XYZ file of C-alpha atoms in Angstrom:
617
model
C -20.528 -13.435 -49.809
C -17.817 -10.988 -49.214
C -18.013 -8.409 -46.207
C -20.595 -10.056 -44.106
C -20.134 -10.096 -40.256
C -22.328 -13.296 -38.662
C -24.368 -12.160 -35.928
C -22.653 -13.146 -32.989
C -19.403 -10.472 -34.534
C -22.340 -7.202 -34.162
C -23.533 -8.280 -30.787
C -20.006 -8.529 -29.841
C -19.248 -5.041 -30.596
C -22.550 -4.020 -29.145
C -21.503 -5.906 -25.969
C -18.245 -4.772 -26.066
C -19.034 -1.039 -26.183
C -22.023 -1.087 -24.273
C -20.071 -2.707 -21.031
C -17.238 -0.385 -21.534
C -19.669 2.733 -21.255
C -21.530 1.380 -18.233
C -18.550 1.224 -16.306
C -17.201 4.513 -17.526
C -20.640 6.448 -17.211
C -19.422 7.120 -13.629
C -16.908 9.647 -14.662
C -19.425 11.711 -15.845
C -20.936 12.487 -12.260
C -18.173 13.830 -10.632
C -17.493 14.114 -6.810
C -18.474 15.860 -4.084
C -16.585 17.622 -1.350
C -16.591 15.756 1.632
C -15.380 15.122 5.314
C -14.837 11.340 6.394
C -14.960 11.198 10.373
C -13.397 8.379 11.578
C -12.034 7.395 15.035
C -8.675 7.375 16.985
C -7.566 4.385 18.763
C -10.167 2.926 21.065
C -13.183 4.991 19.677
C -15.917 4.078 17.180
C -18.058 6.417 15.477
C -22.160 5.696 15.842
C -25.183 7.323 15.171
C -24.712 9.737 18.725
C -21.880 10.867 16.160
C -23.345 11.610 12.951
C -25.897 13.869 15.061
C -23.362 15.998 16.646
C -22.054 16.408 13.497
C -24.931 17.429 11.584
C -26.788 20.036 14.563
C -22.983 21.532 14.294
C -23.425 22.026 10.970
C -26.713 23.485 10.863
C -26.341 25.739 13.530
C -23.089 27.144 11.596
C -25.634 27.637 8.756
C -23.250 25.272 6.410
C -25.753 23.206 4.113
C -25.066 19.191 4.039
C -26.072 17.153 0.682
C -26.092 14.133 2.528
C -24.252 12.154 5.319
C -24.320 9.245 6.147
C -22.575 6.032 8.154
C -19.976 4.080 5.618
C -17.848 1.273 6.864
C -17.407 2.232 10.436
C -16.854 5.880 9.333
C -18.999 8.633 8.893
C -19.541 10.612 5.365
C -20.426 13.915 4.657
C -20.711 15.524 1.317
C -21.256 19.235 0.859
C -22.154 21.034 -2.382
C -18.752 23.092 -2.473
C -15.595 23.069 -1.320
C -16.054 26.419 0.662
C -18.624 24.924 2.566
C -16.442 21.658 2.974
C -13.389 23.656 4.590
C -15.806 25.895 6.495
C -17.478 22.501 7.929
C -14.049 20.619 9.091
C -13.183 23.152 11.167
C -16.628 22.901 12.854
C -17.163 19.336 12.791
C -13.437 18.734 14.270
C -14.558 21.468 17.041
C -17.788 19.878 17.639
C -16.102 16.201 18.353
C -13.854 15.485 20.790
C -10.072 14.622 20.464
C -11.041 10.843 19.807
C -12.167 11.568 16.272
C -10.162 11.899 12.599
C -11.829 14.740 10.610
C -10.186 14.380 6.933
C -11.139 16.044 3.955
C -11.945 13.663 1.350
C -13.986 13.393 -2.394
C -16.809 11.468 -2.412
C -17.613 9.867 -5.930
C -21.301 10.893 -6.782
C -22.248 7.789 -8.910
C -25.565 6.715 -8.647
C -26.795 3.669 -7.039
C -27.578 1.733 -10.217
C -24.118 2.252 -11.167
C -22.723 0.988 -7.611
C -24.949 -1.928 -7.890
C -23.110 -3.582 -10.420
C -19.411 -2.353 -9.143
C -18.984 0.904 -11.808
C -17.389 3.813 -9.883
C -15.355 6.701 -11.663
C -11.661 6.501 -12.556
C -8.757 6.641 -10.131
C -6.816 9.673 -9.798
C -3.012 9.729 -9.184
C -1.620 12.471 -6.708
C -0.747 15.193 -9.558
C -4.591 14.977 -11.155
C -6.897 14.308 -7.514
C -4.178 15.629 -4.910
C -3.111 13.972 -1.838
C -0.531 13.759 0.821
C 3.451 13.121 -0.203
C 5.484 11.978 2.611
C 8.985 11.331 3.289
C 10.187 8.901 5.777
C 13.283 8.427 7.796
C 14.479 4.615 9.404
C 15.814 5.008 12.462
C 18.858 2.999 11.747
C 20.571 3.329 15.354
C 17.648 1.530 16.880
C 17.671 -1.261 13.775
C 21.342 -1.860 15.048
C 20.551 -1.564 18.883
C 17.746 -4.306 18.281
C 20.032 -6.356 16.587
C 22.545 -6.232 19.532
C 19.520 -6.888 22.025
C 19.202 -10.069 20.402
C 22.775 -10.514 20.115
C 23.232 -10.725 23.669
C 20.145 -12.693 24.553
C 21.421 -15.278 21.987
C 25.238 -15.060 23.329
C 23.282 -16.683 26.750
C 21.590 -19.224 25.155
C 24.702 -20.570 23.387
C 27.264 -19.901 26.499
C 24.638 -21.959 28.677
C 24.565 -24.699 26.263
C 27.740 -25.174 25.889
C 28.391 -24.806 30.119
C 31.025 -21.885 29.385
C 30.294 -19.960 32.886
C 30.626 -15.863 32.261
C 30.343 -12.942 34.797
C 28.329 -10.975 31.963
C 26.968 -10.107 28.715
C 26.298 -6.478 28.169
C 25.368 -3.871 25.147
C 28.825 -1.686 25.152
C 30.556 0.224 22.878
C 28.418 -0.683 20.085
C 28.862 -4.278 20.128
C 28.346 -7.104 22.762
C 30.570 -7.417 26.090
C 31.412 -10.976 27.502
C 33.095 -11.251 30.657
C 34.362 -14.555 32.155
C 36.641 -15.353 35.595
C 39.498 -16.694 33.515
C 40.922 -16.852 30.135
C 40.846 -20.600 29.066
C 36.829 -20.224 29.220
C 37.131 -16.988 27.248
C 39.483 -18.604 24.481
C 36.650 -21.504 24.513
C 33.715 -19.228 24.292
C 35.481 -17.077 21.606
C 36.354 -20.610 19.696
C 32.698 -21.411 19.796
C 30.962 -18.179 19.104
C 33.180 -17.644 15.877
C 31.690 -20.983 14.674
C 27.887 -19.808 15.161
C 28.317 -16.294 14.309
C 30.962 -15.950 11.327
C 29.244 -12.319 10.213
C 30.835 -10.878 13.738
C 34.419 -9.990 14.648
C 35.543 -11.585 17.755
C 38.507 -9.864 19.819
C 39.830 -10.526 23.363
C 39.281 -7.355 26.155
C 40.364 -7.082 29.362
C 38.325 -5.613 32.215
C 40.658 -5.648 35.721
C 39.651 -8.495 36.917
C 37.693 -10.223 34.190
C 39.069 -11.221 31.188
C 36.584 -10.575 28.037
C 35.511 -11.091 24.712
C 34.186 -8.229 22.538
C 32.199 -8.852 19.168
C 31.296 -6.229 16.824
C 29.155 -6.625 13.501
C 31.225 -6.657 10.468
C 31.250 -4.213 7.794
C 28.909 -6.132 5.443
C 26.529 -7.202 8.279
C 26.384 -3.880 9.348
C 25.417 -2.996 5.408
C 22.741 -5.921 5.341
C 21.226 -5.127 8.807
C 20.301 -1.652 7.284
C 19.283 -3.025 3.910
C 17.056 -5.520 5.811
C 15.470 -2.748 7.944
C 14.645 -0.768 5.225
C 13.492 -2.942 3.031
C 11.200 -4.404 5.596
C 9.721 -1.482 6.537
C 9.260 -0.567 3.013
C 7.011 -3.547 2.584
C 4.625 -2.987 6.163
C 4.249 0.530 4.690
C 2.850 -1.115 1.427
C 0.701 -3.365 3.809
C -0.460 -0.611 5.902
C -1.459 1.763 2.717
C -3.468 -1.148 1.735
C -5.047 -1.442 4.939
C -5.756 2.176 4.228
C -7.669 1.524 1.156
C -5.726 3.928 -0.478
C -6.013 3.362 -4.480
C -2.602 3.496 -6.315
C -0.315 4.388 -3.652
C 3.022 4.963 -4.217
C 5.771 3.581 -1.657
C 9.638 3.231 -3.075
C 12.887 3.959 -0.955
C 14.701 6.754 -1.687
C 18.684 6.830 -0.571
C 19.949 4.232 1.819
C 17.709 4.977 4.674
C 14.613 7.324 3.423
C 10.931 5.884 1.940
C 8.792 8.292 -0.126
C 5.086 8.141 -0.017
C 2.384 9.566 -1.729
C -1.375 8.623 -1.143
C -3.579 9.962 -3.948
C -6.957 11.601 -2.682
C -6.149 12.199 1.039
C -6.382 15.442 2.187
C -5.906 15.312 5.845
C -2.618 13.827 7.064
C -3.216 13.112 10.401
C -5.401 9.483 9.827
C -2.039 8.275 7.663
C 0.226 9.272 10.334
C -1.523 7.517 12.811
C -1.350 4.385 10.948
C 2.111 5.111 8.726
C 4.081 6.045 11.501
C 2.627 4.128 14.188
C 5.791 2.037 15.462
C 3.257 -0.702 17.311
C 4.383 -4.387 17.980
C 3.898 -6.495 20.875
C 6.620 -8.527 23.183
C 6.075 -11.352 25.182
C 7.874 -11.738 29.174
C 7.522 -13.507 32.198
C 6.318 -11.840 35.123
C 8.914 -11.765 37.814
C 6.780 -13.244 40.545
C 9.381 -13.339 43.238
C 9.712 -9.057 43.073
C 7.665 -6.912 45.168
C 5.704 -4.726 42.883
C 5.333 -2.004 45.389
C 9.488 -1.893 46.240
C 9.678 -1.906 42.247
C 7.332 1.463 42.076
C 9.357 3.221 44.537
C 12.871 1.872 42.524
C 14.213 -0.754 43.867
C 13.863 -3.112 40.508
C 15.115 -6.520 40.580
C 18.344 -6.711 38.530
C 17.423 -8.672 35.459
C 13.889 -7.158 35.358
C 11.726 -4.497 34.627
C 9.476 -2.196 35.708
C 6.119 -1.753 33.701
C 2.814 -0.262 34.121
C -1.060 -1.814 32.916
C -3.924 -0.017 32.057
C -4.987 0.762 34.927
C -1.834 2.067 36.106
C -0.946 -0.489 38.482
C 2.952 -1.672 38.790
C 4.049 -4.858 37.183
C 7.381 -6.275 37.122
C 8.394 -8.676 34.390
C 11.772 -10.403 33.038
C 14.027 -8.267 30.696
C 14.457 -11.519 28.627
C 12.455 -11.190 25.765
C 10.489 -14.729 24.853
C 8.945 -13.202 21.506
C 8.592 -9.985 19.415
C 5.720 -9.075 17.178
C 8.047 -9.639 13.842
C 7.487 -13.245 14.462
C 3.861 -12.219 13.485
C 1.941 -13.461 10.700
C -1.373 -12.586 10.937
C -3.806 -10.966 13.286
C -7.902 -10.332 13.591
C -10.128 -9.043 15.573
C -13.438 -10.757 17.765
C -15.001 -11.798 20.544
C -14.019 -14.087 23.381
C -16.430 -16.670 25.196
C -17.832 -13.668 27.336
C -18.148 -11.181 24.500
C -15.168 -9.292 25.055
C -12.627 -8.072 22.453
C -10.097 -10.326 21.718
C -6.925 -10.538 19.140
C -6.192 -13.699 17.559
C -2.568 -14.174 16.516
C -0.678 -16.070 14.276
C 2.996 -17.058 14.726
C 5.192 -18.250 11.935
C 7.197 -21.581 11.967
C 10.208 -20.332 13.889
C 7.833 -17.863 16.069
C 5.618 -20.755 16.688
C 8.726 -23.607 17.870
C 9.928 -20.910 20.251
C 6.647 -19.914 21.718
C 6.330 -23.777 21.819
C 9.526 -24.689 23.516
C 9.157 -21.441 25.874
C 5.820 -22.548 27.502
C 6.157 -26.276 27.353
C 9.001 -25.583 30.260
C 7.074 -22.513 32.073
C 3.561 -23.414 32.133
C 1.718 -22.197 35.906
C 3.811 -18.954 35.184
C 2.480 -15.669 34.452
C 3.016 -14.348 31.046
C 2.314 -10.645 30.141
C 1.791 -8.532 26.639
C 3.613 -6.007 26.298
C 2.920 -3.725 23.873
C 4.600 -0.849 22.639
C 4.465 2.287 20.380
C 7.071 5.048 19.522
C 5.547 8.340 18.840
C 7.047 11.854 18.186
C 8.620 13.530 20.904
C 8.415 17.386 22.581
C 11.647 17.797 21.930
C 14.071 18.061 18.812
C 17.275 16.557 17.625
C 20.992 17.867 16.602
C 19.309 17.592 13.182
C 16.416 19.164 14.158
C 14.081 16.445 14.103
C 11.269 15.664 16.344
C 12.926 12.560 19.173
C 10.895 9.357 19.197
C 9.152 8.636 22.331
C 8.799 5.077 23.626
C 5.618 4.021 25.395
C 4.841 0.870 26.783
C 2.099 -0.664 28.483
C 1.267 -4.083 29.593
C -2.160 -4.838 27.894
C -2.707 -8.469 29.290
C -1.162 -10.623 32.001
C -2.463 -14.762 31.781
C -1.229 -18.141 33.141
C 0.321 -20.199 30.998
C -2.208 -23.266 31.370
C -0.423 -25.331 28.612
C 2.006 -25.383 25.787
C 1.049 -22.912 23.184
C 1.763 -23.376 19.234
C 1.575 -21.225 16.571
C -2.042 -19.799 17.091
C -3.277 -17.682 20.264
C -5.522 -14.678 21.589
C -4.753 -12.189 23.710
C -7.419 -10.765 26.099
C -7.520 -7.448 28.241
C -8.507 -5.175 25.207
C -10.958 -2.049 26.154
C -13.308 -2.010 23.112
C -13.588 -3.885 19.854
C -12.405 -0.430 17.959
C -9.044 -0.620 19.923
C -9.089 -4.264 19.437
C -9.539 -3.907 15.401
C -6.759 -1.221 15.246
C -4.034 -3.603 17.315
C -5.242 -6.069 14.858
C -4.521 -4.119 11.369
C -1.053 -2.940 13.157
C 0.235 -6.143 13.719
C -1.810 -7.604 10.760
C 0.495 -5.379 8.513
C 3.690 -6.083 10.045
C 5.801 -4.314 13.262
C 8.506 -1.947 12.071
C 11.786 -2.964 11.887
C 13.127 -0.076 13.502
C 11.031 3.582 13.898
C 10.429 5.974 11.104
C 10.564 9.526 11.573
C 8.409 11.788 8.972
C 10.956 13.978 7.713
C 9.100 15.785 5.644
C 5.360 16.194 4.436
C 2.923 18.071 1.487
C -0.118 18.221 0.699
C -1.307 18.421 -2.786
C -4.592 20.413 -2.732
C -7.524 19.521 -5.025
C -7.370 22.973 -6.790
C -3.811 21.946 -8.395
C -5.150 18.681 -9.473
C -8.169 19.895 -11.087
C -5.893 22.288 -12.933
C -3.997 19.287 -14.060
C -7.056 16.975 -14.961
C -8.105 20.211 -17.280
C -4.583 20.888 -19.001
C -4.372 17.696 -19.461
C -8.327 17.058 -21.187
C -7.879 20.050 -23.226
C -4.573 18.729 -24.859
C -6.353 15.353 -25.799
C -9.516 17.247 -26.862
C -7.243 19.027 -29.058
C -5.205 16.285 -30.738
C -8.639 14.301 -31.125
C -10.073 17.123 -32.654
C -7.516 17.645 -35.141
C -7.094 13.762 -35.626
C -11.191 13.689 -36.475
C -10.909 16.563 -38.888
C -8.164 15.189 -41.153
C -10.044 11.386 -41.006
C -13.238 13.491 -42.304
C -11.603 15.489 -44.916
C -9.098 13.194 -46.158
C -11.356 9.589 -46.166
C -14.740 11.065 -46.534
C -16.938 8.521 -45.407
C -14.516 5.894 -44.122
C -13.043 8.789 -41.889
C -16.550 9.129 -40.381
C -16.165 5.273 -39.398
C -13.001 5.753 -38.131
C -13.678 8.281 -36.004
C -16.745 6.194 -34.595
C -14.405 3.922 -33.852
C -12.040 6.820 -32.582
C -14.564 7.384 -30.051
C -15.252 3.906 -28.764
C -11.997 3.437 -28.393
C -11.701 5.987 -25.627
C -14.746 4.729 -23.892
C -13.699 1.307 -24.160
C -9.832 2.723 -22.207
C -11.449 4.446 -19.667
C -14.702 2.047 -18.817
C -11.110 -0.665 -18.602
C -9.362 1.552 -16.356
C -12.547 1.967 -14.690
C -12.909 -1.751 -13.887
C -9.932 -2.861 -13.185
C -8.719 -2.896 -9.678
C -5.919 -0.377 -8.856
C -5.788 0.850 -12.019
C -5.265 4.806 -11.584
C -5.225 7.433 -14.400
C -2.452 10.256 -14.147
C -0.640 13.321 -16.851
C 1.431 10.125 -18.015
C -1.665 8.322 -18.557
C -3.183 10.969 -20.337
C -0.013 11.028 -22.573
C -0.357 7.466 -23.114
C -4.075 7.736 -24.231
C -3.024 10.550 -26.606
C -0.269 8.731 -28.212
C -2.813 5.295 -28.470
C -5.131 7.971 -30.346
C -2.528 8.235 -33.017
C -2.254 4.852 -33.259
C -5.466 3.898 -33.934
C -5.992 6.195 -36.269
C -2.376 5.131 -37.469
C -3.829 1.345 -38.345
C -7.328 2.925 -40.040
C -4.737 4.797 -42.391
C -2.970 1.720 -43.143
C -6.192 -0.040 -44.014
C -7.914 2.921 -45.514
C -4.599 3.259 -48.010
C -4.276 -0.529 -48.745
C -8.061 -0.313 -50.028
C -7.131 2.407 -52.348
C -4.645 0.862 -54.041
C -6.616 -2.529 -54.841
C -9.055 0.341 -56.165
C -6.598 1.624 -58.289
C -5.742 -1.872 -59.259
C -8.803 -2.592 -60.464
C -10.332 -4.789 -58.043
C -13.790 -4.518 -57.301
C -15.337 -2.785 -54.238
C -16.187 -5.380 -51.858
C -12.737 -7.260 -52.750
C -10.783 -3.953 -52.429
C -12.108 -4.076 -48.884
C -11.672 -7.682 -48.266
C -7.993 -7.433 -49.731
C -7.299 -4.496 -47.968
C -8.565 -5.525 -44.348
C -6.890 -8.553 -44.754
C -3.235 -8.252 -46.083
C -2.745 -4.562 -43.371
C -3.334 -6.975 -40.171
C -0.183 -8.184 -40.843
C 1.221 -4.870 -40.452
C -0.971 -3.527 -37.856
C -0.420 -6.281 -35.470
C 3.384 -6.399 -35.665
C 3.474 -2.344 -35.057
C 1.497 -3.051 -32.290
C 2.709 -6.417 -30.835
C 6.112 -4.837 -30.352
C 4.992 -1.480 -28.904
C 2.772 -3.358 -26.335
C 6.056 -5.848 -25.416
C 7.355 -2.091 -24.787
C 5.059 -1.547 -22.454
C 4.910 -4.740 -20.393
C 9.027 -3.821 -19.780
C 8.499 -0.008 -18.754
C 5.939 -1.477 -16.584
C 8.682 -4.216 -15.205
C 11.258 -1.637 -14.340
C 9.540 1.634 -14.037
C 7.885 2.952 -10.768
C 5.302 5.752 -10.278
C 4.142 7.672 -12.989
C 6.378 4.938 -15.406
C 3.413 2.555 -14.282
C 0.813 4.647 -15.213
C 1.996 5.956 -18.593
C 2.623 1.382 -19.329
C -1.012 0.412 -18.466
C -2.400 3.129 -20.022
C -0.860 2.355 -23.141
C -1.127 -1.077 -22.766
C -4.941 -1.153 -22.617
C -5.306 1.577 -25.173
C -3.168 -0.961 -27.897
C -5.826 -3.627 -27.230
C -8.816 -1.516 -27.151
C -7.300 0.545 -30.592
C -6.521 -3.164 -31.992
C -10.254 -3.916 -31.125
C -11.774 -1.138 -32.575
C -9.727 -0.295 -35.687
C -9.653 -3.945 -36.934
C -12.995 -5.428 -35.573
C -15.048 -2.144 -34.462
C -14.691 -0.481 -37.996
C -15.343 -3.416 -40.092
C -18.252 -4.160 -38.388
C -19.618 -0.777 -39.573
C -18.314 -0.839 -42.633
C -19.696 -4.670 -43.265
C -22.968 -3.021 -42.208
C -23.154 -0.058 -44.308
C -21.632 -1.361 -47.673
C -20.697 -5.095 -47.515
C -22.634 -7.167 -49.954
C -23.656 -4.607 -51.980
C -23.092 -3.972 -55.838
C -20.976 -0.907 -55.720
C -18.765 1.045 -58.304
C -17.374 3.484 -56.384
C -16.356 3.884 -52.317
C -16.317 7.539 -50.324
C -12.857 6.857 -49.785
């Protein structure tokens, strides 16, 4: 019999629709104003906290909804946002220096809802707010690193090769050799232009020591900065995501600038900290023969430096560098044998044969960690930027007991919450070179929510006018298409809803406006091809047969080539491009769904199989 769904096609739809509203059901709830209190390097937040918190609260009179310990942070949601900016400045009174107070939204979905992973739809920046930053790589220190290693690799290869030299020194913004006579400087120069082709080798004179200089070459010097910034544009990525941050948005901008913007954060200072934290580790020999004392008071070895531990005591160690943190491929947190913190690290293949090779030939040696962080300055540069400020400290000092591969801890560490933030630095990758932020907004909630209502009241609009021509025009048939209207948004957003990372801004508004039209765009065709095998004479249930079948053709071509559209603005675009691609994207397959399957199931329901003369069409 003609227009008859089987079972399984209702419960499908049922299914369908019913999953899709679970999982949108949380945008319905809102979010409440909250503060998330987290801690600075070295300090955990506990229960001592959330007390302090709350009796500073209540004493200020400020009313608390809830709060609450959430994944090593503490949560606390107010009923409005006056009592929310009222309560930061109390609660980041009330704690010490060691804490992060941030102002935050907390979703308000209930726990039935969390229990089977539903939560409410990601905002981008320009509907929920946020932070915008923009970034600027220190380039001078990419190149000075890259001359560092320069000249450390100039000794390795002069050695080898028994080519004696007075000296290899940073000047002049490349790398000084000096040698006691020229035939071993027209050697060294014929060897060095063999192993390093991307430099420019020429001869320099120094009184009594003859010389080679070597300088990068214009195109290294170009791919040296397009490396560093590059690189640092992907451990930004990595560190947002250690963030948690949902849709982020990280791109370069220029040759040595990196925009970004982190939807929902209100308070800047927690990104900084981890953004702009310049943190990687090196690995030295201590220089057992100095006196550590003579070294305090200046008298340094040469060939060695002077460095301090935790405790402030003097330690001298080896300028020579046996291993930076960008050999560093992954990082955790635990415990040791004796319960104390400990960081586990992971070398790659090149990291690991050097590390290898290193203590195979130097084990009964002290080896220390050095780590080391740039932060902003007091004082300003020419361009009037803040200066970057390099502090070091040696966090661990072991024997070498044997030859160590690609896998080690290091020990020392004062408290598992230090030990957990080292971890997630290096986890995410060591800068290239130091970023400075250049420049920084925040996008308050108040401008988003003005968006987020613009925005609903244009696609309130268009679906109101979009339902009111269906009904007029197709009667009864436009009442099933704008069922079907309906279901179609709830079956977008419960999508967007699901789907990790997925993040709804004005562009994806646009794009759930325009797949409005569509939809209704394929019930037309479908609607109209049913008339005319009416006016042909056919009879009711093969007018709809006819008609559902011959317009898939047509729908599905329309539609295949505006979602291959899509997939390529979502290749090349970035940002907002993104957005506006999934969101139309999902809202082709859900209007496909809905228009084709969704509507025929209701109209097999209400007229299929019956003896009809006329439709409501």
């Amino acid at each position: 019999m003609l227009n008859r769904y089987p079972l399984w096609k209702y419960l499908m739809v049922i299914l369908v629709i019913t999953i899709s509203f679970l999982y949108a059901a949380p945008n319905l709830f809102g979010e409440d104003p909250a503060l998330q209190v987290s801690g600075s390097r070295g300090t955990q937040v506990s229960s001592e906290t959330l007390v302090q918190a709350q009796q500073s609260l209540t004493q200020a009179g400020i009313d608390v909804k809830s709060a609450a310990l959430e994944n090593d942070q503490l949560l606390i949601r107010f009923t409005n946002t006056d009592d929310q900016l009222r309560g930061k400045d109390i609660v980041s009174e009330a704690l010490s220096d060691d804490y992060i107070t941030a102002l935050n939204l907390a979703p308000s979905t209930p726990a039935w809802l969390e229990a089977i992973g539903a939560g409410p739809l990601k905002l981008g920046l320009d509907l929920r707010g946020g932070v915008h930053f923009l970034m600027e790589v220190d380039m001078d220190e990419a190149l000075s690193r890259v001359q560092e290693q320069t000249v450390q690799d100039f000794r390795t290869e002069l050695r080898q090769e028994r080519l004696r030299y007075s000296g290899v020194l940073n000047r002049d913004g490349g790398t000084l050799v000096l040698f006691r006579d020229a035939d071993t400087r027209d050697k060294a120069i014929s060897h060095l232009r063999q192993q390093y082709p991307e430099l420019v080798f020429t001869t320099r004179d120094n009184g009594d020591n003859v010389g080679l200089f070597a300088v990068m070459s214009e195109q290294r010097l170009k791919e040296v900065k397009e490396y560093a910034l590059q690189q640092n544009i992907t451990i930004i990525r990595n560190r947002v995501n250690e963030l948690g941050v949902a849709e982020p948005l990280v791109q370069r901008q220029g040759a040595e600038r990196i925009v970004v913007q982190l939807p929902g954060i209100q308070d800047t200072a927690r990104a900084k900290e981890i953004l702009g934290a310049t943190a990687t580790l090196e690995f030295r020999l201590v220089d057992e023969r100095a006196d550590a004392a003579a070294a305090a008071a200046g008298r340094v070895p040469p060939g060695s430096e002077l460095f301090s531990d935790r405790n402030g005591r003097a330690v001298v160690l080896q300028k020579r560098v046996i291993l930076t943190g960008e050999h560093i491929v992954d990082a955790n947190s635990g415990m040791d044998e004796f319960s104390r913190p400990q960081v586990n690290i992971s070398l790659d293949a090149p990291g690991g044969s050097r590390m290898a090779d290193f203590t195979k030939d130097n084990v009964g040696k002290a080896m220390a960690t050095v780590f080391t962080e740039y932060k902003p300055g007091d004082e300003l540069t020419a361009e009037g930027k803040p200066t970057l400020r390099k502090e070091q400290e040696v966090i661990n000092v072991a024997t070498i007991q044997s030859r160590l591969g690609r896998s080690f801890r290091i020990t020392g560490i004062d408290s598992m919450a230090e030990a957990q933030n080292l971890a997630l630095l290096l986890r995410a990758g060591a800068l290239i070179a130091p970023i400075q932020i250049v420049e920084e907004r925040t996008i308050g909630p108040s401008l988003g929510k003005q968006n987020v209502e613009n925005g609903l009241l244009a696609m309130i609009y268009g679906l109101l006018a979009v339902v009111l021509f269906m009904a007029i025009y197709y009667r009864k048939f436009g009442l099933v298409a704008n069922v079907a209207l309906l279901a179609n948004l709830v079956i977008i957003i419960g999508i967007m809803s699901m789907v990790p990372g997925a993040t709804m801004t004005l562009p994806g508004i646009a794009g759930i406006v325009l797949t409005i039209g569509m939809s209704v765009d394929a019930n037309v065709l479908i609607f109209e091809r049913i008339r005319e095998e009416l006016r042909d004479g056919r009879s009711v249930q093969q007018a709809i047969h006819i008609g559902y079948e011959k317009a898939f053709g047509t729908i599905a071509d329309a539609n295949i080539t505006t979602f291959l559209t899509a997939i390529i603005l979502f290749a090349v675009g970035t940002g907002p491009i993104k957005g506006f691609a999934v969101t139309l994207m999902i809202g082709i397959l859900a209007s496909m769904f809905t228009a084709i399957v969704g509507t025929r199931a209701v109209v097999n329901l209400i007229w299929g199989g019956k003896r009809l003369k006329k439709l409501s069409i």
